[in-house]
């Protein structure tokens, strides 16, 4: 799923927003409005996609990011470095976005005989908390 920024709807923006707003729609197929996001209030004003299904980071939903991060994170502490071998068909874009979103880390991918090795410094190293 790819999101595409389009021009704001002037009537909606003028009526509800005192600051710039952003209208998003899904690319491809039938146009579906995600909504107009008031950047000052940090809230969606209109839209026909449920909140849980809205892209929140790099075009992915929170559920997609959570599921991808759960697969690669350290099972003992999600803030530890990441070093895991995953199947070769791993969605690297989603995994990279998930690690950046939750751990603030840049992800490295290396082809190995067993699949793809995923490594990242982790939350403690990159965020310091």
CSV table of N, CA, C and O in Angstrom, one decimal:
chain,number,residue,atom,x,y,z
A,1,UNK,N,0.9,-1.2,0.0
A,1,UNK,CA,0.0,0.0,0.0
A,1,UNK,C,0.9,1.2,0.0
A,1,UNK,O,1.8,1.4,0.8
A,2,UNK,N,0.6,2.1,-0.9
A,2,UNK,CA,1.4,3.3,-1.0
A,2,UNK,C,0.5,4.5,-0.8
A,2,UNK,O,-0.6,4.5,-1.2
A,3,UNK,N,1.0,5.5,-0.1
A,3,UNK,CA,0.2,6.7,0.1
A,3,UNK,C,0.7,7.8,-0.7
A,3,UNK,O,1.9,7.9,-1.0
A,4,UNK,N,-0.2,8.7,-1.2
A,4,UNK,CA,0.2,9.7,-2.1
A,4,UNK,C,-0.4,11.0,-1.5
A,4,UNK,O,-1.6,11.1,-1.2
A,5,UNK,N,0.4,12.0,-1.3
A,5,UNK,CA,-0.1,13.3,-0.8
A,5,UNK,C,-0.7,14.1,-1.9
A,5,UNK,O,-0.1,14.1,-3.0
A,6,UNK,N,-1.8,14.6,-1.7
A,6,UNK,CA,-2.5,15.4,-2.7
A,6,UNK,C,-2.8,16.8,-2.1
A,6,UNK,O,-2.6,17.0,-0.9
A,7,UNK,N,-3.2,17.7,-2.9
A,7,UNK,CA,-3.6,19.0,-2.4
A,7,UNK,C,-4.7,18.9,-1.3
A,7,UNK,O,-5.6,18.1,-1.5
A,8,UNK,N,-4.7,19.8,-0.4
A,8,UNK,CA,-5.7,19.8,0.6
A,8,UNK,C,-7.0,20.3,0.0
A,8,UNK,O,-7.0,20.9,-1.1
A,9,UNK,N,-8.1,19.9,0.6
A,9,UNK,CA,-9.4,20.4,0.2
A,9,UNK,C,-9.7,21.7,0.8
A,9,UNK,O,-9.9,21.8,2.0
A,10,UNK,N,-9.7,22.8,0.0
A,10,UNK,CA,-9.8,24.1,0.6
A,10,UNK,C,-11.0,24.3,1.6
A,10,UNK,O,-10.8,24.9,2.6
A,11,UNK,N,-12.1,23.8,1.2
A,11,UNK,CA,-13.3,24.0,2.1
A,11,UNK,C,-13.1,23.3,3.4
A,11,UNK,O,-13.5,23.9,4.4
A,12,UNK,N,-12.5,22.1,3.4
A,12,UNK,CA,-12.3,21.4,4.7
A,12,UNK,C,-11.2,22.2,5.5
A,12,UNK,O,-11.4,22.4,6.7
A,13,UNK,N,-10.1,22.5,4.8
A,13,UNK,CA,-9.0,23.2,5.5
A,13,UNK,C,-9.5,24.5,6.1
A,13,UNK,O,-9.2,24.8,7.2
A,14,UNK,N,-10.2,25.3,5.3
A,14,UNK,CA,-10.6,26.6,5.7
A,14,UNK,C,-11.6,26.5,6.9
A,14,UNK,O,-11.6,27.3,7.8
A,15,UNK,N,-12.4,25.5,6.9
A,15,UNK,CA,-13.4,25.4,7.9
A,15,UNK,C,-12.8,24.8,9.2
A,15,UNK,O,-13.2,25.2,10.3
A,16,UNK,N,-11.9,23.9,9.1
A,16,UNK,CA,-11.4,23.2,10.3
A,16,UNK,C,-10.0,23.5,10.8
A,16,UNK,O,-9.7,23.3,11.9
A,17,UNK,N,-9.1,24.0,9.9
A,17,UNK,CA,-7.7,24.0,10.2
A,17,UNK,C,-7.2,25.5,10.2
A,17,UNK,O,-7.5,26.2,9.2
A,18,UNK,N,-6.5,25.8,11.2
A,18,UNK,CA,-5.8,27.1,11.2
A,18,UNK,C,-4.4,27.1,10.7
A,18,UNK,O,-3.7,28.1,10.5
A,19,UNK,N,-3.9,25.8,10.5
A,19,UNK,CA,-2.6,25.6,10.0
A,19,UNK,C,-2.6,24.7,8.8
A,19,UNK,O,-3.7,24.1,8.5
A,20,UNK,N,-1.5,24.5,8.1
A,20,UNK,CA,-1.6,23.7,6.9
A,20,UNK,C,-2.0,22.3,7.2
A,20,UNK,O,-1.8,21.8,8.3
A,21,UNK,N,-2.7,21.7,6.3
A,21,UNK,CA,-3.2,20.3,6.5
A,21,UNK,C,-2.8,19.5,5.3
A,21,UNK,O,-2.4,20.0,4.3
A,22,UNK,N,-3.0,18.2,5.4
A,22,UNK,CA,-2.5,17.3,4.4
A,22,UNK,C,-3.6,16.3,4.1
A,22,UNK,O,-4.1,15.7,5.0
A,23,UNK,N,-4.0,16.2,2.8
A,23,UNK,CA,-5.0,15.2,2.5
A,23,UNK,C,-4.2,14.0,1.8
A,23,UNK,O,-3.4,14.2,0.9
A,24,UNK,N,-4.5,12.8,2.2
A,24,UNK,CA,-3.9,11.6,1.7
A,24,UNK,C,-4.9,10.7,1.1
A,24,UNK,O,-6.0,10.6,1.5
A,25,UNK,N,-4.5,10.0,0.0
A,25,UNK,CA,-5.3,9.0,-0.6
A,25,UNK,C,-4.4,7.8,-0.9
A,25,UNK,O,-3.2,8.0,-1.1
A,26,UNK,N,-5.0,6.7,-1.1
A,26,UNK,CA,-4.2,5.5,-1.4
A,26,UNK,C,-4.0,5.4,-2.9
A,26,UNK,O,-4.9,5.7,-3.7
A,27,UNK,N,-2.7,5.1,-3.3
A,27,UNK,CA,-2.4,5.1,-4.7
A,27,UNK,C,-2.9,3.7,-5.3
A,27,UNK,O,-2.9,2.7,-4.6
A,28,UNK,N,-3.2,3.8,-6.5
A,28,UNK,CA,-3.6,2.5,-7.2
A,28,UNK,C,-5.0,2.2,-7.0
A,28,UNK,O,-5.6,2.4,-6.0
A,29,UNK,N,-5.6,1.6,-8.0
A,29,UNK,CA,-7.0,1.1,-7.9
A,29,UNK,C,-8.0,2.3,-7.6
A,29,UNK,O,-7.8,3.4,-8.1
A,30,UNK,N,-9.0,2.0,-6.9
A,30,UNK,CA,-10.0,2.9,-6.6
A,30,UNK,C,-9.5,3.9,-5.5
A,30,UNK,O,-8.9,3.5,-4.5
A,31,UNK,N,-9.7,5.2,-5.8
A,31,UNK,CA,-9.2,6.2,-4.8
A,31,UNK,C,-10.0,6.1,-3.5
A,31,UNK,O,-11.2,6.0,-3.5
A,32,UNK,N,-9.3,6.1,-2.4
A,32,UNK,CA,-10.0,6.1,-1.1
A,32,UNK,C,-9.3,7.2,-0.3
A,32,UNK,O,-8.1,7.3,-0.1
A,33,UNK,N,-10.1,8.1,0.3
A,33,UNK,CA,-9.6,9.1,1.1
A,33,UNK,C,-9.3,8.7,2.5
A,33,UNK,O,-10.1,8.1,3.2
A,34,UNK,N,-8.0,8.9,2.9
A,34,UNK,CA,-7.6,8.6,4.3
A,34,UNK,C,-8.1,9.7,5.1
A,34,UNK,O,-8.6,9.5,6.2
A,35,UNK,N,-8.0,10.9,4.7
A,35,UNK,CA,-8.5,12.0,5.4
A,35,UNK,C,-7.6,13.3,5.3
A,35,UNK,O,-6.6,13.3,4.6
A,36,UNK,N,-8.0,14.3,6.1
A,36,UNK,CA,-7.3,15.5,6.2
A,36,UNK,C,-6.7,15.5,7.6
A,36,UNK,O,-7.4,15.4,8.5
A,37,UNK,N,-5.4,15.7,7.7
A,37,UNK,CA,-4.7,15.7,9.0
A,37,UNK,C,-4.4,17.1,9.4
A,37,UNK,O,-3.7,17.8,8.6
A,38,UNK,N,-4.9,17.6,10.5
A,38,UNK,CA,-4.6,18.9,11.0
A,38,UNK,C,-3.3,18.7,11.8
A,38,UNK,O,-3.2,18.1,12.8
A,39,UNK,N,-2.2,19.4,11.2
A,39,UNK,CA,-0.9,19.2,11.7
A,39,UNK,C,-0.7,19.8,13.1
A,39,UNK,O,0.1,19.4,13.9
A,40,UNK,N,-1.5,20.8,13.4
A,40,UNK,CA,-1.4,21.5,14.7
A,40,UNK,C,-2.1,20.6,15.8
A,40,UNK,O,-1.5,20.4,16.9
A,41,UNK,N,-3.3,20.2,15.5
A,41,UNK,CA,-4.1,19.4,16.4
A,41,UNK,C,-3.6,18.0,16.5
A,41,UNK,O,-4.0,17.2,17.4
A,42,UNK,N,-2.9,17.6,15.4
A,42,UNK,CA,-2.4,16.2,15.3
A,42,UNK,C,-3.6,15.2,15.3
A,42,UNK,O,-3.6,14.2,16.1
A,43,UNK,N,-4.6,15.5,14.5
A,43,UNK,CA,-5.7,14.6,14.4
A,43,UNK,C,-6.3,14.6,13.0
A,43,UNK,O,-6.1,15.6,12.2
A,44,UNK,N,-7.0,13.5,12.7
A,44,UNK,CA,-7.7,13.4,11.4
A,44,UNK,C,-9.0,14.0,11.5
A,44,UNK,O,-9.7,13.9,12.4
A,45,UNK,N,-9.4,14.8,10.4
A,45,UNK,CA,-10.7,15.5,10.5
A,45,UNK,C,-11.7,14.7,9.7
A,45,UNK,O,-12.9,14.7,10.1
A,46,UNK,N,-11.4,14.2,8.6
A,46,UNK,CA,-12.3,13.4,7.8
A,46,UNK,C,-11.6,12.2,7.2
A,46,UNK,O,-10.4,12.2,7.1
A,47,UNK,N,-12.3,11.2,6.7
A,47,UNK,CA,-11.7,10.1,6.0
A,47,UNK,C,-12.6,8.9,6.1
A,47,UNK,O,-13.5,8.8,6.9
A,48,UNK,N,-12.4,8.0,5.2
A,48,UNK,CA,-13.3,6.8,5.1
A,48,UNK,C,-12.5,5.5,5.4
A,48,UNK,O,-12.9,4.4,5.0
A,49,UNK,N,-11.3,5.6,5.9
A,49,UNK,CA,-10.5,4.5,6.3
A,49,UNK,C,-10.4,4.4,7.8
A,49,UNK,O,-10.1,5.4,8.5
A,50,UNK,N,-10.8,3.3,8.5
A,50,UNK,CA,-10.7,3.2,9.9
A,50,UNK,C,-9.3,3.5,10.4
A,50,UNK,O,-8.3,3.3,9.8
A,51,UNK,N,-9.2,4.1,11.6
A,51,UNK,CA,-8.0,4.6,12.2
A,51,UNK,C,-6.9,3.5,12.2
A,51,UNK,O,-5.7,3.8,11.9
A,52,UNK,N,-7.2,2.2,12.6
A,52,UNK,CA,-6.2,1.2,12.6
A,52,UNK,C,-5.7,0.8,11.2
A,52,UNK,O,-4.6,0.2,11.2
A,53,UNK,N,-6.4,1.2,10.2
A,53,UNK,CA,-5.9,0.8,8.8
A,53,UNK,C,-5.2,2.0,8.1
A,53,UNK,O,-4.8,1.8,7.0
A,54,UNK,N,-5.0,3.1,8.8
A,54,UNK,CA,-4.4,4.2,8.2
A,54,UNK,C,-2.9,4.1,8.3
A,54,UNK,O,-2.3,3.7,9.3
A,55,UNK,N,-2.2,4.4,7.2
A,55,UNK,CA,-0.7,4.3,7.3
A,55,UNK,C,-0.2,5.4,8.3
A,55,UNK,O,-0.7,6.5,8.3
A,56,UNK,N,0.8,5.0,9.1
A,56,UNK,CA,1.3,6.0,10.1
A,56,UNK,C,2.8,6.2,9.9
A,56,UNK,O,3.3,7.2,10.4
A,57,UNK,N,3.5,5.3,9.2
A,57,UNK,CA,4.9,5.5,9.0
A,57,UNK,C,5.3,4.7,7.7
A,57,UNK,O,5.1,3.6,7.6
A,58,UNK,N,6.0,5.5,6.8
A,58,UNK,CA,6.5,4.9,5.5
A,58,UNK,C,5.4,4.1,4.8
A,58,UNK,O,5.7,3.1,4.1
A,59,UNK,N,4.2,4.5,4.9
A,59,UNK,CA,3.1,3.9,4.2
A,59,UNK,C,2.5,2.6,4.8
A,59,UNK,O,1.7,2.0,4.2
A,60,UNK,N,3.0,2.3,6.0
A,60,UNK,CA,2.5,1.1,6.7
A,60,UNK,C,1.6,1.4,7.9
A,60,UNK,O,1.8,2.5,8.5
A,61,UNK,N,0.7,0.5,8.2
A,61,UNK,CA,-0.1,0.7,9.4
A,61,UNK,C,0.6,0.3,10.7
A,61,UNK,O,1.7,-0.4,10.6
A,62,UNK,N,0.1,0.7,11.8
A,62,UNK,CA,0.8,0.3,13.1
A,62,UNK,C,0.7,-1.2,13.2
A,62,UNK,O,1.7,-1.8,13.7
A,63,UNK,N,-0.3,-1.9,12.8
A,63,UNK,CA,-0.4,-3.3,12.9
A,63,UNK,C,0.7,-4.0,12.1
A,63,UNK,O,1.3,-5.0,12.5
A,64,UNK,N,0.9,-3.5,10.9
A,64,UNK,CA,1.9,-4.1,10.0
A,64,UNK,C,3.3,-3.9,10.6
A,64,UNK,O,4.1,-4.8,10.6
A,65,UNK,N,3.5,-2.7,11.1
A,65,UNK,CA,4.8,-2.4,11.7
A,65,UNK,C,5.1,-3.3,13.0
A,65,UNK,O,6.1,-3.8,13.2
A,66,UNK,N,4.0,-3.4,13.8
A,66,UNK,CA,4.2,-4.2,15.0
A,66,UNK,C,4.5,-5.7,14.7
A,66,UNK,O,5.3,-6.3,15.3
A,67,UNK,N,3.7,-6.3,13.7
A,67,UNK,CA,3.9,-7.6,13.3
A,67,UNK,C,5.3,-7.9,12.8
A,67,UNK,O,6.0,-8.9,13.1
A,68,UNK,N,5.8,-6.9,12.0
A,68,UNK,CA,7.1,-7.1,11.4
A,68,UNK,C,8.2,-7.0,12.5
A,68,UNK,O,9.2,-7.7,12.5
A,69,UNK,N,8.0,-6.0,13.4
A,69,UNK,CA,9.0,-5.8,14.4
A,69,UNK,C,9.1,-7.0,15.4
A,69,UNK,O,10.2,-7.4,15.8
A,70,UNK,N,7.9,-7.6,15.7
A,70,UNK,CA,7.9,-8.8,16.6
A,70,UNK,C,8.7,-9.9,16.0
A,70,UNK,O,9.2,-10.7,16.8
A,71,UNK,N,8.8,-10.0,14.7
A,71,UNK,CA,9.5,-11.1,14.1
A,71,UNK,C,11.0,-11.0,14.2
A,71,UNK,O,11.7,-12.0,14.3
A,72,UNK,N,11.5,-9.8,14.3
A,72,UNK,CA,13.0,-9.6,14.3
A,72,UNK,C,13.6,-9.2,15.6
A,72,UNK,O,14.8,-9.3,15.9
A,73,UNK,N,12.7,-8.6,16.5
A,73,UNK,CA,13.3,-8.1,17.8
A,73,UNK,C,13.8,-9.1,18.7
A,73,UNK,O,13.5,-10.3,18.6
A,74,UNK,N,14.7,-8.7,19.6
A,74,UNK,CA,15.2,-9.6,20.7
A,74,UNK,C,14.0,-10.1,21.5
A,74,UNK,O,13.3,-9.2,22.1
A,75,UNK,N,13.7,-11.4,21.7
A,75,UNK,CA,12.6,-11.8,22.5
A,75,UNK,C,12.7,-11.5,24.0
A,75,UNK,O,11.7,-11.4,24.6
A,76,UNK,N,13.9,-11.2,24.5
A,76,UNK,CA,14.1,-10.9,25.9
A,76,UNK,C,13.9,-9.5,26.2
A,76,UNK,O,13.5,-9.1,27.3
A,77,UNK,N,14.2,-8.6,25.2
A,77,UNK,CA,14.1,-7.1,25.5
A,77,UNK,C,14.1,-6.5,24.1
A,77,UNK,O,15.2,-6.5,23.4
A,78,UNK,N,13.0,-5.8,23.7
A,78,UNK,CA,12.9,-5.2,22.4
A,78,UNK,C,13.9,-4.1,22.2
A,78,UNK,O,14.1,-3.7,21.0
A,79,UNK,N,14.5,-3.6,23.2
A,79,UNK,CA,15.5,-2.5,23.1
A,79,UNK,C,16.9,-2.9,22.8
A,79,UNK,O,17.7,-2.1,22.5
A,80,UNK,N,17.1,-4.2,22.8
A,80,UNK,CA,18.5,-4.8,22.6
A,80,UNK,C,18.8,-4.8,21.1
A,80,UNK,O,17.8,-4.6,20.3
A,81,UNK,N,20.0,-4.9,20.7
A,81,UNK,CA,20.4,-5.0,19.3
A,81,UNK,C,19.6,-6.2,18.6
A,81,UNK,O,19.2,-7.1,19.2
A,82,UNK,N,19.4,-6.0,17.3
A,82,UNK,CA,18.7,-7.0,16.5
A,82,UNK,C,19.8,-7.8,15.7
A,82,UNK,O,20.6,-7.2,15.0
A,83,UNK,N,19.7,-9.1,15.7
A,83,UNK,CA,20.5,-10.0,14.9
A,83,UNK,C,19.8,-11.3,14.7
A,83,UNK,O,19.8,-12.1,15.6
A,84,UNK,N,19.1,-11.4,13.6
A,84,UNK,CA,18.2,-12.6,13.4
A,84,UNK,C,18.3,-13.0,11.9
A,84,UNK,O,18.3,-12.1,11.1
A,85,UNK,N,18.2,-14.2,11.7
A,85,UNK,CA,18.1,-14.8,10.3
A,85,UNK,C,16.6,-15.0,10.0
A,85,UNK,O,16.0,-15.7,10.8
A,86,UNK,N,16.2,-14.5,8.9
A,86,UNK,CA,14.8,-14.6,8.5
A,86,UNK,C,14.7,-15.3,7.2
A,86,UNK,O,15.7,-15.4,6.5
A,87,UNK,N,13.5,-15.8,6.8
A,87,UNK,CA,13.3,-16.4,5.5
A,87,UNK,C,13.7,-15.4,4.3
A,87,UNK,O,13.6,-14.2,4.5
A,88,UNK,N,14.2,-16.0,3.2
A,88,UNK,CA,14.6,-15.1,2.1
A,88,UNK,C,13.5,-14.2,1.5
A,88,UNK,O,13.8,-13.2,0.9
A,89,UNK,N,12.3,-14.6,1.7
A,89,UNK,CA,11.2,-13.8,1.1
A,89,UNK,C,10.7,-12.6,2.1
A,89,UNK,O,9.7,-12.0,1.9
A,90,UNK,N,11.5,-12.3,3.1
A,90,UNK,CA,11.3,-11.2,4.0
A,90,UNK,C,11.0,-9.9,3.3
A,90,UNK,O,11.7,-9.6,2.4
A,91,UNK,N,10.0,-9.2,3.7
A,91,UNK,CA,9.7,-7.9,3.1
A,91,UNK,C,10.7,-6.9,3.8
A,91,UNK,O,10.4,-6.4,4.9
A,92,UNK,N,11.7,-6.6,3.1
A,92,UNK,CA,12.8,-5.7,3.7
A,92,UNK,C,12.3,-4.3,3.9
A,92,UNK,O,12.8,-3.7,4.8
A,93,UNK,N,11.5,-3.8,3.0
A,93,UNK,CA,11.0,-2.4,3.2
A,93,UNK,C,10.2,-2.3,4.5
A,93,UNK,O,10.3,-1.4,5.3
A,94,UNK,N,9.3,-3.3,4.7
A,94,UNK,CA,8.4,-3.3,5.9
A,94,UNK,C,9.3,-3.5,7.1
A,94,UNK,O,9.1,-2.8,8.1
A,95,UNK,N,10.2,-4.4,7.1
A,95,UNK,CA,11.1,-4.7,8.2
A,95,UNK,C,11.9,-3.5,8.6
A,95,UNK,O,12.1,-3.1,9.8
A,96,UNK,N,12.5,-2.8,7.6
A,96,UNK,CA,13.3,-1.6,7.8
A,96,UNK,C,12.5,-0.5,8.4
A,96,UNK,O,12.9,0.2,9.4
A,97,UNK,N,11.3,-0.3,7.9
A,97,UNK,CA,10.4,0.7,8.5
A,97,UNK,C,10.0,0.4,9.9
A,97,UNK,O,10.0,1.3,10.8
A,98,UNK,N,9.7,-0.9,10.2
A,98,UNK,CA,9.3,-1.3,11.6
A,98,UNK,C,10.5,-1.1,12.6
A,98,UNK,O,10.2,-0.6,13.7
A,99,UNK,N,11.7,-1.4,12.2
A,99,UNK,CA,12.8,-1.2,13.1
A,99,UNK,C,13.1,0.2,13.3
A,99,UNK,O,13.3,0.7,14.4
A,100,UNK,N,13.0,1.0,12.3
A,100,UNK,CA,13.1,2.5,12.4
A,100,UNK,C,12.1,3.1,13.3
A,100,UNK,O,12.3,3.9,14.1
A,101,UNK,N,10.8,2.6,13.1
A,101,UNK,CA,9.7,3.2,13.9
A,101,UNK,C,9.8,2.8,15.4
A,101,UNK,O,9.6,3.7,16.2
A,102,UNK,N,10.1,1.6,15.7
A,102,UNK,CA,10.1,1.2,17.1
A,102,UNK,C,11.5,1.4,17.8
A,102,UNK,O,11.5,1.7,19.0
A,103,UNK,N,12.6,1.1,17.1
A,103,UNK,CA,13.9,1.1,17.7
A,103,UNK,C,14.7,2.4,17.3
A,103,UNK,O,15.7,2.6,17.9
A,104,UNK,N,14.3,3.1,16.3
A,104,UNK,CA,15.1,4.2,15.9
A,104,UNK,C,16.4,3.8,15.2
A,104,UNK,O,17.3,4.6,15.1
A,105,UNK,N,16.4,2.6,14.7
A,105,UNK,CA,17.7,2.1,14.2
A,105,UNK,C,17.6,1.9,12.7
A,105,UNK,O,16.6,1.6,12.1
A,106,UNK,N,18.8,2.0,12.0
A,106,UNK,CA,18.9,1.7,10.6
A,106,UNK,C,19.1,0.2,10.5
A,106,UNK,O,19.9,-0.4,11.3
A,107,UNK,N,18.4,-0.5,9.6
A,107,UNK,CA,18.5,-1.9,9.5
A,107,UNK,C,19.5,-2.3,8.3
A,107,UNK,O,19.5,-1.7,7.3
A,108,UNK,N,20.2,-3.4,8.6
A,108,UNK,CA,21.1,-3.9,7.5
A,108,UNK,C,20.6,-5.3,7.2
A,108,UNK,O,20.2,-6.1,8.1
A,109,UNK,N,20.7,-5.7,5.9
A,109,UNK,CA,20.3,-7.0,5.5
A,109,UNK,C,21.4,-7.6,4.7
A,109,UNK,O,22.1,-7.0,4.0
A,110,UNK,N,21.7,-8.9,5.0
A,110,UNK,CA,22.8,-9.7,4.4
A,110,UNK,C,22.2,-11.0,4.0
A,110,UNK,O,21.6,-11.7,4.8
A,111,UNK,N,22.5,-11.4,2.7
A,111,UNK,CA,22.1,-12.7,2.2
A,111,UNK,C,23.0,-13.7,2.8
A,111,UNK,O,24.2,-13.6,2.8
A,112,UNK,N,22.4,-14.7,3.5
A,112,UNK,CA,23.1,-15.9,4.0
A,112,UNK,C,22.4,-17.1,3.5
A,112,UNK,O,21.3,-17.1,3.0
A,113,UNK,N,23.1,-18.3,3.6
A,113,UNK,CA,22.5,-19.5,3.1
A,113,UNK,C,21.2,-19.9,3.6
A,113,UNK,O,20.3,-20.4,2.9
A,114,UNK,N,20.9,-19.5,4.9
A,114,UNK,CA,19.6,-19.8,5.5
A,114,UNK,C,18.5,-18.8,5.2
A,114,UNK,O,17.4,-19.0,5.5
A,115,UNK,N,18.9,-17.7,4.5
A,115,UNK,CA,17.9,-16.7,4.2
A,115,UNK,C,18.5,-15.3,4.2
A,115,UNK,O,19.4,-15.0,3.5
A,116,UNK,N,17.9,-14.4,5.1
A,116,UNK,CA,18.4,-13.0,5.2
A,116,UNK,C,18.7,-12.7,6.6
A,116,UNK,O,17.9,-12.9,7.5
A,117,UNK,N,19.9,-12.3,6.9
A,117,UNK,CA,20.3,-11.9,8.2
A,117,UNK,C,20.0,-10.4,8.4
A,117,UNK,O,20.4,-9.5,7.6
A,118,UNK,N,19.2,-10.1,9.5
A,118,UNK,CA,18.7,-8.8,9.8
A,118,UNK,C,19.5,-8.3,11.0
A,118,UNK,O,19.5,-9.0,12.0
A,119,UNK,N,20.2,-7.1,10.9
A,119,UNK,CA,20.9,-6.6,12.0
A,119,UNK,C,20.5,-5.1,12.2
A,119,UNK,O,20.3,-4.4,11.2
A,120,UNK,N,20.5,-4.7,13.4
A,120,UNK,CA,20.3,-3.2,13.8
A,120,UNK,C,20.9,-3.0,15.1
A,120,UNK,O,20.9,-3.9,16.0
A,121,UNK,N,21.3,-1.8,15.4
A,121,UNK,CA,22.0,-1.4,16.7
A,121,UNK,C,21.0,-1.5,17.8
A,121,UNK,O,21.4,-1.9,18.9
A,122,UNK,N,19.7,-1.2,17.6
A,122,UNK,CA,18.7,-1.3,18.7
A,122,UNK,C,18.4,0.0,19.4
A,122,UNK,O,19.2,1.0,19.2
A,123,UNK,N,17.4,0.0,20.1
A,123,UNK,CA,16.9,1.2,20.8
A,123,UNK,C,17.9,1.8,21.8
A,123,UNK,O,18.1,3.0,21.8
A,124,UNK,N,18.5,0.9,22.6
A,124,UNK,CA,19.4,1.4,23.6
A,124,UNK,C,20.6,2.2,22.9
A,124,UNK,O,21.0,3.2,23.4
A,125,UNK,N,21.1,1.6,21.9
A,125,UNK,CA,22.3,2.2,21.2
A,125,UNK,C,21.9,3.5,20.4
A,125,UNK,O,22.7,4.4,20.4
A,126,UNK,N,20.8,3.5,19.8
A,126,UNK,CA,20.4,4.6,18.9
A,126,UNK,C,19.6,5.7,19.7
A,126,UNK,O,19.8,6.9,19.3
A,127,UNK,N,18.8,5.4,20.6
A,127,UNK,CA,18.1,6.4,21.3
A,127,UNK,C,18.7,6.7,22.7
A,127,UNK,O,18.7,7.8,23.1
A,128,UNK,N,19.3,5.7,23.3
A,128,UNK,CA,20.1,5.9,24.5
A,128,UNK,C,19.3,5.8,25.8
A,128,UNK,O,19.7,6.2,26.9
A,129,UNK,N,18.0,5.4,25.7
A,129,UNK,CA,17.2,5.3,26.9
A,129,UNK,C,17.2,3.9,27.4
A,129,UNK,O,17.3,2.9,26.7
